Short mmCIF file of C-alpha atoms and ligand atoms in Angstrom, two decimals:
data_model
loop_
_atom_site.label_atom_id
_atom_site.label_comp_id
_atom_site.label_asym_id
_atom_site.label_seq_id
_atom_site.Cartn_x
_atom_site.Cartn_y
_atom_site.Cartn_z
CA MET A 15 146.51 -21.28 37.58
CA LEU A 16 143.19 -22.80 36.61
CA HIS A 17 141.14 -22.15 33.47
CA PRO A 18 137.98 -20.04 34.03
CA GLU A 19 135.73 -23.00 33.05
CA THR A 20 137.52 -25.16 35.59
CA LEU A 21 137.11 -22.49 38.28
CA ALA A 22 133.40 -22.32 37.41
CA ALA A 23 133.02 -26.10 37.83
CA LEU A 24 134.84 -25.94 41.15
CA ASN A 25 132.57 -23.12 42.27
CA LEU A 26 129.46 -25.12 41.31
CA LEU A 27 130.66 -28.24 43.11
CA ALA A 28 131.52 -26.19 46.21
CA SER A 29 128.06 -24.65 46.18
CA ARG A 30 126.47 -28.15 46.32
CA THR A 31 128.82 -29.89 48.68
CA GLN A 32 127.29 -30.97 52.00
CA GLY A 33 130.23 -31.91 54.23
CA ALA A 34 133.47 -29.93 54.15
CA VAL A 35 136.01 -28.79 51.58
CA LEU A 36 139.74 -29.49 51.76
CA GLU A 37 142.12 -27.70 49.40
CA ILE A 38 145.84 -28.45 49.14
CA GLY A 39 147.89 -25.77 47.32
CA PRO A 40 145.96 -22.49 47.22
CA TYR A 41 149.03 -20.42 46.21
CA ILE A 42 147.72 -16.82 46.31
CA GLY A 43 144.08 -17.78 46.07
CA GLY A 44 142.69 -18.38 42.55
CA SER A 45 141.01 -21.71 43.31
CA THR A 46 140.47 -20.71 46.96
CA ILE A 47 138.36 -17.72 45.96
CA ALA A 48 136.34 -19.88 43.53
CA ILE A 49 135.52 -22.28 46.39
CA ALA A 50 135.04 -19.78 49.23
CA SER A 51 132.71 -17.59 47.18
CA ALA A 52 130.44 -20.65 46.93
CA THR A 53 130.73 -22.03 50.48
CA ARG A 54 130.63 -18.69 52.37
CA GLY A 55 130.76 -20.45 55.71
CA ARG A 56 127.89 -22.87 54.93
CA VAL A 57 130.39 -25.74 55.28
CA PRO A 58 133.95 -25.75 56.68
CA PHE A 59 136.60 -24.91 54.09
CA ILE A 60 140.20 -25.67 55.00
CA THR A 61 143.17 -24.90 52.78
CA ILE A 62 146.78 -26.02 53.30
CA GLU A 63 149.69 -24.01 51.93
CA HIS A 64 153.35 -24.52 52.75
CA GLY A 65 154.17 -20.91 51.89
CA GLY A 66 157.34 -19.19 50.74
CA ALA A 67 158.30 -17.06 47.75
CA HIS A 68 157.59 -18.14 44.19
CA ASN A 69 158.99 -16.73 40.99
CA HIS A 70 155.86 -17.35 38.89
CA PRO A 71 156.17 -15.77 35.39
CA THR A 72 152.93 -13.74 35.63
CA LEU A 73 151.93 -13.86 39.31
CA PRO A 74 155.12 -13.86 41.41
CA THR A 75 155.00 -13.62 45.20
CA GLN A 76 157.50 -12.93 47.94
CA ASP A 77 155.19 -14.46 50.54
CA THR A 78 152.50 -16.86 49.37
CA VAL A 79 150.51 -16.97 52.60
CA ALA A 80 150.56 -13.17 53.06
CA ASP A 81 149.33 -12.67 49.49
CA LEU A 82 146.70 -15.39 49.91
CA LYS A 83 145.37 -13.61 53.01
CA ALA A 84 145.47 -10.21 51.28
CA ASN A 85 143.57 -11.52 48.25
CA LEU A 86 140.90 -13.17 50.41
CA ALA A 87 140.52 -9.94 52.39
CA ARG A 88 140.25 -7.88 49.19
CA VAL A 89 137.20 -9.91 48.08
CA GLY A 90 135.65 -10.19 51.55
CA LEU A 91 136.12 -13.95 51.95
CA THR A 92 138.59 -14.11 54.86
CA ASP A 93 136.06 -15.46 57.33
CA TYR A 94 135.12 -18.41 55.15
CA VAL A 95 138.56 -20.01 54.80
CA ARG A 96 140.70 -21.70 57.45
CA ILE A 97 144.31 -21.42 56.26
CA LEU A 98 146.78 -23.98 57.60
CA VAL A 99 150.44 -23.29 56.92
CA GLY A 100 152.61 -26.35 56.40
CA ILE A 101 153.12 -29.43 54.26
CA SER A 102 149.88 -31.32 53.67
CA ARG A 103 151.20 -34.68 54.83
CA GLU A 104 152.66 -33.45 58.15
CA PRO A 105 150.88 -35.20 61.03
CA ALA A 106 150.48 -31.85 62.86
CA ILE A 107 148.69 -30.38 59.83
CA LYS A 108 146.43 -33.40 59.50
CA ALA A 109 145.55 -33.08 63.19
CA GLN A 110 144.54 -29.44 62.60
CA VAL A 111 142.41 -30.48 59.62
CA ALA A 112 140.63 -33.10 61.74
CA GLU A 113 140.01 -30.53 64.46
CA ALA A 114 138.68 -27.96 61.96
CA LEU A 115 136.32 -30.52 60.46
CA GLY A 116 134.65 -30.98 63.84
CA GLY A 117 133.44 -34.46 62.92
CA ARG A 118 132.28 -33.60 59.40
CA LYS A 119 133.60 -35.55 56.42
CA ILE A 120 135.42 -33.98 53.48
CA THR A 121 133.05 -34.10 50.51
CA LEU A 122 135.13 -32.01 48.08
CA CYS A 123 138.92 -32.21 47.88
CA MET A 124 140.90 -30.00 45.52
CA ILE A 125 144.62 -30.73 45.10
CA ASP A 126 146.92 -28.42 43.14
CA ALA A 127 150.21 -28.87 44.97
CA ASP A 128 153.33 -30.98 44.42
CA GLY A 129 151.81 -33.71 42.26
CA ARG A 130 151.85 -36.34 45.00
CA VAL A 131 148.09 -36.76 44.98
CA GLY A 132 148.32 -40.43 46.01
CA LEU A 133 150.15 -39.51 49.22
CA ASP A 134 147.65 -36.76 49.98
CA ILE A 135 144.67 -39.07 49.38
CA GLU A 136 146.29 -41.73 51.55
CA ALA A 137 146.87 -39.18 54.30
CA TYR A 138 143.32 -37.81 54.28
CA GLN A 139 141.15 -40.72 53.13
CA ASP A 140 139.90 -41.52 56.63
CA LEU A 141 138.56 -37.96 56.85
CA MET A 142 136.82 -38.18 53.46
CA ALA A 143 133.29 -39.24 52.61
CA GLU A 144 133.17 -42.51 50.70
CA ASP A 145 132.05 -40.63 47.58
CA CYS A 146 134.12 -37.46 48.09
CA VAL A 147 134.44 -35.41 44.90
CA LEU A 148 138.10 -35.08 43.87
CA VAL A 149 139.71 -32.39 41.73
CA PHE A 150 143.38 -32.67 40.71
CA ASP A 151 145.17 -30.05 38.64
CA ASP A 152 148.13 -30.84 36.37
CA TYR A 153 146.71 -34.11 35.10
CA GLU A 154 148.41 -34.08 31.70
CA THR A 155 151.98 -33.23 30.92
CA ARG A 156 152.09 -29.90 29.14
CA ASP A 157 155.83 -29.78 28.62
CA GLU A 158 158.31 -32.60 28.53
CA GLY A 159 160.17 -33.36 31.71
CA ASN A 160 157.60 -31.87 34.09
CA VAL A 161 157.64 -34.55 36.77
CA LYS A 162 154.80 -32.99 38.79
CA GLN A 163 152.27 -33.37 36.01
CA SER A 164 153.18 -36.94 35.10
CA LEU A 165 152.99 -37.93 38.78
CA VAL A 166 149.32 -36.92 38.90
CA LYS A 167 148.38 -38.80 35.75
CA SER A 168 150.24 -41.95 36.63
CA TRP A 169 148.61 -42.14 40.06
CA VAL A 170 145.14 -41.41 38.66
CA LEU A 171 145.41 -44.08 35.95
CA GLU A 172 146.43 -46.69 38.53
CA ALA A 173 143.69 -45.58 40.93
CA GLU A 174 141.06 -45.71 38.17
CA ARG A 175 142.16 -49.24 37.22
CA ALA A 176 141.98 -50.29 40.87
CA GLY A 177 138.50 -48.79 41.28
CA LEU A 178 139.71 -46.35 43.94
CA VAL A 179 138.49 -43.36 41.94
CA THR A 180 136.10 -42.79 39.04
CA ARG A 181 136.63 -40.11 36.43
CA LEU A 182 134.03 -37.49 35.64
CA GLY A 183 136.20 -35.72 33.08
CA VAL A 184 139.15 -33.46 32.44
CA LEU A 185 138.47 -29.74 32.07
CA PRO A 186 140.64 -27.17 30.26
CA TRP A 187 144.25 -26.71 31.27
CA SER A 188 144.21 -30.29 32.38
CA THR A 189 142.29 -30.48 35.64
CA TRP A 190 140.95 -33.96 36.42
CA PHE A 191 137.54 -34.25 38.10
CA GLY A 192 136.36 -37.48 39.68
CA VAL A 193 135.03 -39.14 42.80
CA ARG A 194 136.34 -41.64 45.32
CA GLY A 195 135.11 -45.15 44.78
CA GLY A 196 133.66 -46.93 41.84
CA HIS A 197 130.58 -44.94 40.90
CA TRP A 198 129.92 -41.23 40.53
CA GLY A 199 126.13 -41.09 40.54
CA ARG A 200 125.57 -40.86 44.25
CA ALA A 201 128.13 -38.13 44.87
CA LEU A 202 126.64 -35.72 42.39
CA PHE A 203 122.96 -36.44 42.55
CA ARG A 204 122.42 -37.25 46.21
CA ASP A 205 121.08 -33.78 46.97
CA TYR A 206 118.81 -33.27 43.98
C1 SAM B 1 150.29 -24.44 41.34
S1 SAM B 1 150.21 -23.63 42.86
C2 SAM B 1 148.49 -23.61 43.21
C3 SAM B 1 147.68 -22.64 42.36
C4 SAM B 1 146.29 -22.36 42.90
N1 SAM B 1 145.53 -23.57 43.16
C5 SAM B 1 145.52 -21.43 41.97
O1 SAM B 1 144.35 -21.73 41.62
O2 SAM B 1 146.05 -20.39 41.61
C6 SAM B 1 150.79 -24.87 43.99
C7 SAM B 1 150.86 -24.42 45.46
O3 SAM B 1 150.93 -25.57 46.26
C8 SAM B 1 151.81 -25.36 47.34
N2 SAM B 1 152.23 -26.70 47.77
C9 SAM B 1 152.91 -27.60 47.03
N3 SAM B 1 153.01 -28.77 47.69
C10 SAM B 1 152.36 -28.60 48.87
C11 SAM B 1 152.10 -29.46 49.97
N4 SAM B 1 152.48 -30.75 49.97
N5 SAM B 1 151.42 -28.96 51.02
C12 SAM B 1 151.00 -27.67 51.02
N6 SAM B 1 151.21 -26.81 49.99
C13 SAM B 1 151.87 -27.28 48.92
C14 SAM B 1 152.88 -24.45 46.75
O4 SAM B 1 153.53 -23.71 47.77
C15 SAM B 1 152.07 -23.57 45.80
O5 SAM B 1 151.63 -22.40 46.45
#
């Protein structure tokens, strides 16, 4: 789950993005609705979810993809989201993403999945704009022993040191915002 301020930032970025949006890990649609309510078909928005049941303490689901679809329908956003069901790094899923992009580049990528952000970026970097805006949830460890969260932070710190990504900031509940490459100015201000 994302903090309301983080959802608002995601919504704003989605409303400005010029290429396409890729989301990995929509669950039942919190972040997906924040993005789709801004894009509304103006740019392609593709989300990848591997599905299944999840015993979440406050928002459990027996069928993630069915609940994602139901929630999008409830708010009238079904037509603005292409849902792909599978693991993000599967070649067949990547092929479907490429087809859905129709030659456009990903300019906003939101990852809130299994913590392996480095593998996802590696898988999709050739489909991303040079200055693609990146959003990764679970940046900081909130409780000891949560491997997913420390995986995100350790990859980001390495990538920042190597100049692969540049940090914009970390918003509440530990969602990292940044851009590909070594400078953030172009990505955010290109269209102003
Ligand atoms: C923390 S939840 C996402 C919460 C959601 N972003 C929100 O705003 O409510 C993580 C989701 O990512 C999915 N997931 C994890 N790893 C994945 C992967 N490699 N590919 C696709 N989906 C994945 C899980 O099934 C789960 O639904």
